[in-house]
Every structure is written in structure tokens, then in C-alpha cells.
Coordinates of C-alpha atoms in Angstrom, one line a residue:
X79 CA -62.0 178.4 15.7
X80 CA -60.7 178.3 12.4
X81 CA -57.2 177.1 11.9
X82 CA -54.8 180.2 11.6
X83 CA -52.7 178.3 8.9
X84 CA -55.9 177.0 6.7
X85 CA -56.8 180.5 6.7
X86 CA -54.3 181.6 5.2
X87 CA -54.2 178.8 2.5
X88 CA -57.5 180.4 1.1
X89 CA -56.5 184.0 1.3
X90 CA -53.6 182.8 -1.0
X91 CA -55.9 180.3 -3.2
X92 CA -58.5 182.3 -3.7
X93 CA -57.2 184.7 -6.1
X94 CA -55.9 182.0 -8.6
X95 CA -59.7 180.8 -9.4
X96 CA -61.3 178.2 -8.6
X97 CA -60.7 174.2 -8.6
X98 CA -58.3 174.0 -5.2
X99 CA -59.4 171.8 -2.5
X100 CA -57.9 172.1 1.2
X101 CA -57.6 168.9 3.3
X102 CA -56.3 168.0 6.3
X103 CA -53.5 165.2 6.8
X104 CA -52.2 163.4 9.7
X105 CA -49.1 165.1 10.6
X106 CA -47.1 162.0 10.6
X107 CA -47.7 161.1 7.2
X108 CA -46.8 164.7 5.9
X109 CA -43.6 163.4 4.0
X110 CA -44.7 162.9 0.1
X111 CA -44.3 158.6 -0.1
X112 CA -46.0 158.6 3.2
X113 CA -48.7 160.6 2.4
X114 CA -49.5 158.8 -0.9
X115 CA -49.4 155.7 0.5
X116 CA -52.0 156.3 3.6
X117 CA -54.3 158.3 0.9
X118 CA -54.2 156.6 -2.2
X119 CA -52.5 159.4 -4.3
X120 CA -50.3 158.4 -7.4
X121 CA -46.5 160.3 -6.5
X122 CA -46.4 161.5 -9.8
X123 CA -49.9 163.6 -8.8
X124 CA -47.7 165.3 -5.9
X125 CA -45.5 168.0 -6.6
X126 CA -42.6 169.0 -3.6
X127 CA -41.7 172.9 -2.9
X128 CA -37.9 172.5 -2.5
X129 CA -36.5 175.8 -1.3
X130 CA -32.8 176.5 -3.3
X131 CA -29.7 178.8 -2.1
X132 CA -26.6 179.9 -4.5
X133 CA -23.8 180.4 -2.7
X134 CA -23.4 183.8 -1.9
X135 CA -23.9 186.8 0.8
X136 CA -26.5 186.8 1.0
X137 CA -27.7 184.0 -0.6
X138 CA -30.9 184.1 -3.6
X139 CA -33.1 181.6 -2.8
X140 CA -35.8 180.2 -4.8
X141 CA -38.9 178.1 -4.2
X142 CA -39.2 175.3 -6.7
X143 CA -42.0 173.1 -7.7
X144 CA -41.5 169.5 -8.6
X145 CA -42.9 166.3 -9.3
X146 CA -42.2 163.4 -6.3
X147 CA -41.2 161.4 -9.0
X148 CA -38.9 164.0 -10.8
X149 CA -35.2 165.3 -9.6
X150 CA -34.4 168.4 -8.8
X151 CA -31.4 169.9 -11.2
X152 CA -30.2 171.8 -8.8
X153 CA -26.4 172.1 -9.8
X154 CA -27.2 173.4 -13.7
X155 CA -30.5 174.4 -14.2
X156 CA -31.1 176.1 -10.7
X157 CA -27.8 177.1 -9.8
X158 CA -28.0 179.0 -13.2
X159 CA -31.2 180.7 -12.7
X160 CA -29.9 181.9 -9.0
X161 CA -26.5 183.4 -11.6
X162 CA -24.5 181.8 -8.5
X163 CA -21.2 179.3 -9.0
X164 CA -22.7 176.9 -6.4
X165 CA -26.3 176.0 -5.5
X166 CA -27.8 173.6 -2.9
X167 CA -31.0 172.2 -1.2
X168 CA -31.9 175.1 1.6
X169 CA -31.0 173.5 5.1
X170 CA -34.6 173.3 7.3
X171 CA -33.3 176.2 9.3
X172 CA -33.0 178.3 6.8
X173 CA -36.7 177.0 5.3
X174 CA -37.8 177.8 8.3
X175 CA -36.6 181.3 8.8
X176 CA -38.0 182.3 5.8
X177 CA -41.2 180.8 5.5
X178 CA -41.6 179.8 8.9
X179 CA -42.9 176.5 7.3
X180 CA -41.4 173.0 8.7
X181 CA -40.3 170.5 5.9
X182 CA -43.5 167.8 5.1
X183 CA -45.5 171.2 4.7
X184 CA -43.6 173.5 2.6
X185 CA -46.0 175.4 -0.4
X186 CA -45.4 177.6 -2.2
X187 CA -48.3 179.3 -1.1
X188 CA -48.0 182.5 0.9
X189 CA -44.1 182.3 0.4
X190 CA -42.3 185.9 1.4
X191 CA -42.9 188.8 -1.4
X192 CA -40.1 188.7 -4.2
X193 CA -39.1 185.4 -3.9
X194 CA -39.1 183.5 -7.3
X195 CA -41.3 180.4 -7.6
X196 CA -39.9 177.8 -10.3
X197 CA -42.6 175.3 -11.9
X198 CA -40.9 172.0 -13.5
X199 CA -42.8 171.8 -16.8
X200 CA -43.9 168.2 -16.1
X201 CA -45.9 169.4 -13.0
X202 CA -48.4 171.1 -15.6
X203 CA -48.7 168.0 -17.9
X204 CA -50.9 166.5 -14.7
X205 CA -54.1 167.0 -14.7
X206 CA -54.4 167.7 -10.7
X207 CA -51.7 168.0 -8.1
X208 CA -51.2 167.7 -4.8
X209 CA -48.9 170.0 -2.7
X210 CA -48.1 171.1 0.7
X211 CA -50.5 173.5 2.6
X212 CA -48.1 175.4 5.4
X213 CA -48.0 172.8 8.3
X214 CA -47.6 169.3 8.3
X215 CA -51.7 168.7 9.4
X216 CA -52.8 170.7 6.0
X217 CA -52.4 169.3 2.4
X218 CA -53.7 171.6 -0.8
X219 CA -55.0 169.6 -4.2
X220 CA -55.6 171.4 -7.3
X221 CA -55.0 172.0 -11.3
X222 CA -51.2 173.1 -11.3
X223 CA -52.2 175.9 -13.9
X224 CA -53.4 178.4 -11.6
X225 CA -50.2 178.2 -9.7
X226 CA -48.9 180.0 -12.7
X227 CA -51.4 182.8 -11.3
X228 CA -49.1 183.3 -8.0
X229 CA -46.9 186.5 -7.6
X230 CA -43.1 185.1 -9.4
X231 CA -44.5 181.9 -10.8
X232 CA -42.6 180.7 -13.6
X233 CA -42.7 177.6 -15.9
X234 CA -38.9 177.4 -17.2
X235 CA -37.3 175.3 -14.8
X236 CA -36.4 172.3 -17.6
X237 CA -37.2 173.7 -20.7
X238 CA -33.8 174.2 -21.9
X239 CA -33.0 170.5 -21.1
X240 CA -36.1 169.7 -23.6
X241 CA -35.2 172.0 -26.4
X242 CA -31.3 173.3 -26.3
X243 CA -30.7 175.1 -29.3
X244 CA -33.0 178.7 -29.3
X245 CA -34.1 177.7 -32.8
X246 CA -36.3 174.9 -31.9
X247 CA -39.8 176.2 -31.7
X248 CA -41.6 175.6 -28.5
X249 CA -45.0 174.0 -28.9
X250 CA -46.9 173.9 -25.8
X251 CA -50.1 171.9 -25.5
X252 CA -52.8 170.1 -22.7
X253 CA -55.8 168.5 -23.1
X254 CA -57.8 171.6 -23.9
X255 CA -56.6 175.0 -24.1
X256 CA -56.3 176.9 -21.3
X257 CA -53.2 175.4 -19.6
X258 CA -51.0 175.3 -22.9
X259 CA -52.0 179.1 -23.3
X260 CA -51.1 180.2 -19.7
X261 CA -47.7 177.9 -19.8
X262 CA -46.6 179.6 -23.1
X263 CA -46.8 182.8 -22.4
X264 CA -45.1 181.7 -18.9
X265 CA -42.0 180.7 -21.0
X266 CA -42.5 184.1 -22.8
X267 CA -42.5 185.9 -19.9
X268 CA -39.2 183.9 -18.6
X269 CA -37.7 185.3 -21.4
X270 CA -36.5 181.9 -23.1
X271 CA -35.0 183.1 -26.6
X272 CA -37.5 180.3 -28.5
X273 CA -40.4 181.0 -30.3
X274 CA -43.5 179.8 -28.1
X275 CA -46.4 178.8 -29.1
X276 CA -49.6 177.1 -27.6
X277 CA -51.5 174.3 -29.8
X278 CA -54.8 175.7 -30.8
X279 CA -57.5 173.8 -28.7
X280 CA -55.0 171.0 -27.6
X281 CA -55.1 167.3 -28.1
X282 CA -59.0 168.0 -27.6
X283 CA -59.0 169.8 -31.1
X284 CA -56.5 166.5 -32.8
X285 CA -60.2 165.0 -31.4
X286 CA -62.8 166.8 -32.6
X287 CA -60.8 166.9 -36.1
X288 CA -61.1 163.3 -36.7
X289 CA -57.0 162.8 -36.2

């Protein structure tokens, strides 16, 4: 019988293309230093969803992508996004309610329609990540640029700690092409006031140019 919650990881992967793996994980070792320690993955290849409320009635919440090794400005950069005075980490029952996900297997996969998802810009310099698959027993690796692909996805979360003044020119690149491409016109579409750009061909191109 196929697991209800793995089924459900690939309706929601499939659209983003291809690359995504689905594996399962002892539910004991869910937590992120846990889990990388029993399975040999590097913690700045695993990226946490952290679910964020503003204070308010009701409160906006947003799902937010992170590196394990990376902390969470949740009281300026987040707290500003939600437009609320106060902003904090969204208490399990709450998580739950919402997602119906228990912490250790929070995604943001399959998260409710309308809610924002918030990428940290350093979980697209990695070349693959790992992240939670629903449940505690299900992990999901893949290349963090399709999750640019999922309904709300946005890559802006520390941008404006990187580049400050709106007259600094954004240069986006990767290895190649195809993520610098896809994460500039994410900032574009976030609506930062910079002008955006992607580097033609990547560090690939610096390469093949002799540089």
C-alpha cells in the first residue's frame, strides 16, 4: 500500500521537474543534526521550513526556507515581510493546525493555498538540498531551484541585508545558468527596487573564457 504522505510528496514534486529524490528516514532521527549525523549529510546541504506568525488577529504566517547552518531573522527581515510590529517562530500547535505536519517533518511541500513561502538566498547557492517530506519517516533531496517553481515561492528573504541601498545592482549567478536566471527574476518578481540581473552562463562561462 503506498504511503498516503509519500504520495503526496510526488503529486507536489512532480510539477517542479525533475531531479527530486524521496527517501525514507528513521523517525527518531527526523531533527536536522540528527539526521545528518546518522546519514552522512553536510548541515549546510539541509535547509529547515520554519513556519512564522506577526502578531496580529489573525495572525499572517509564512513558511520559510533556511539553511541548518543559517539563522532565521525573524524580528527584521520577516517580521517586515508579514507588515506586523512583532513576529515569532509558530508554536507546534499552530504548525500543526495548519499543515497538519509535526515539527522534524515540516516542507514546504503541499503547504495550504496562499500561504507565502520565503527562500534564504543561501539555500540556492547549494548545489542539492535536503528538506523535510511531511512526517517525520519521509525526507525529500533535491536542487533548491525548482522550489522556486512552488505556488508563492520567493527568493528575497536576505537580500536587503546583502545589498541595502536600491542602487546597488543585483548580480545573480550559479555554476551554470539556469538557477541565476530563475533566482533573478524571483527577486524581480518580489518586487525589490534593485536592478537584477543574472550572469550570462555563470562561473561556467568565467571557465570556458579562459578567466
Amino acid at each position: 500500500m503506498t504511503d498516503p504522505i509519500r504520495a503526496s510528496l510526488e503529486a507536489a514534486l512532480a510539477p517542479l521537474g525533475e531531479g527530486w529524490e524521496i527517501v525514507p528516514c528513521d523517525p527518531a532521527l527526523a531533527d536536522t543534526a540528527a539526521f545528518c549525523a546518522a546519514y552522512g549529510v553536510a548541515p549546510d546541504d539541509a535547509a529547515n521550513t520554519i513556519l512564522v506568525a506577526g502578531k496580529a488577529d489573525p495572525p499572517p504566517v509564512a513558511a520559510c526556507l533556511v539553511l541548518a547552518t543559517h539563522r532565521l531573522d525573524v524580528n527584521r527581515a520577516v517580521r517586515d515581510r508579514l507588515g506586523t510590529r512583532k513576529a515569532s517562530f509558530a508554536p507546534p500547535e499552530l504548525t500543526r493546525a495548519l499543515t497538519g505536519m509535526e515539527l522534524g517533518g515540516v516542507t514546504v511541500l503541499g503547504l495550504p493555498s496562499g500561504m507565502p513561502i520565503w527562500i534564504d538566498a543561501a539555500v540556492l547557492s547549494r548545489e542539492r538540498v535536503v528538506i523535510g517530506g511531511g512526517s517525520r519517516s519521509w525526507k525529500v533531496f533535491l536542487p533548491p531551484a525548482l522550489l522556486l517553481r512552488l505556488p508563492g515561492a520567493e527568493l528575497a528573504l536576505r537580500i536587503q541585508d546583502i545589498a541595502p541601498s536600491p542602487d546597488t545592482l543585483v548580480v545573480v549567478n550559479c555554476a551554470g545558468r539556469t538557477r541565476s536566471i530563475i533566482g533573478a527574476q524571483s527577486l524581480i518578481n518580489a518586487g525589490l527596487p534593485n536592478k537584477v540581473v543574472a550572469l550570462r552562463n555563470g562561473t561556467m562561462g568565467w571557465s570556458l573564457a579562459g578567466l
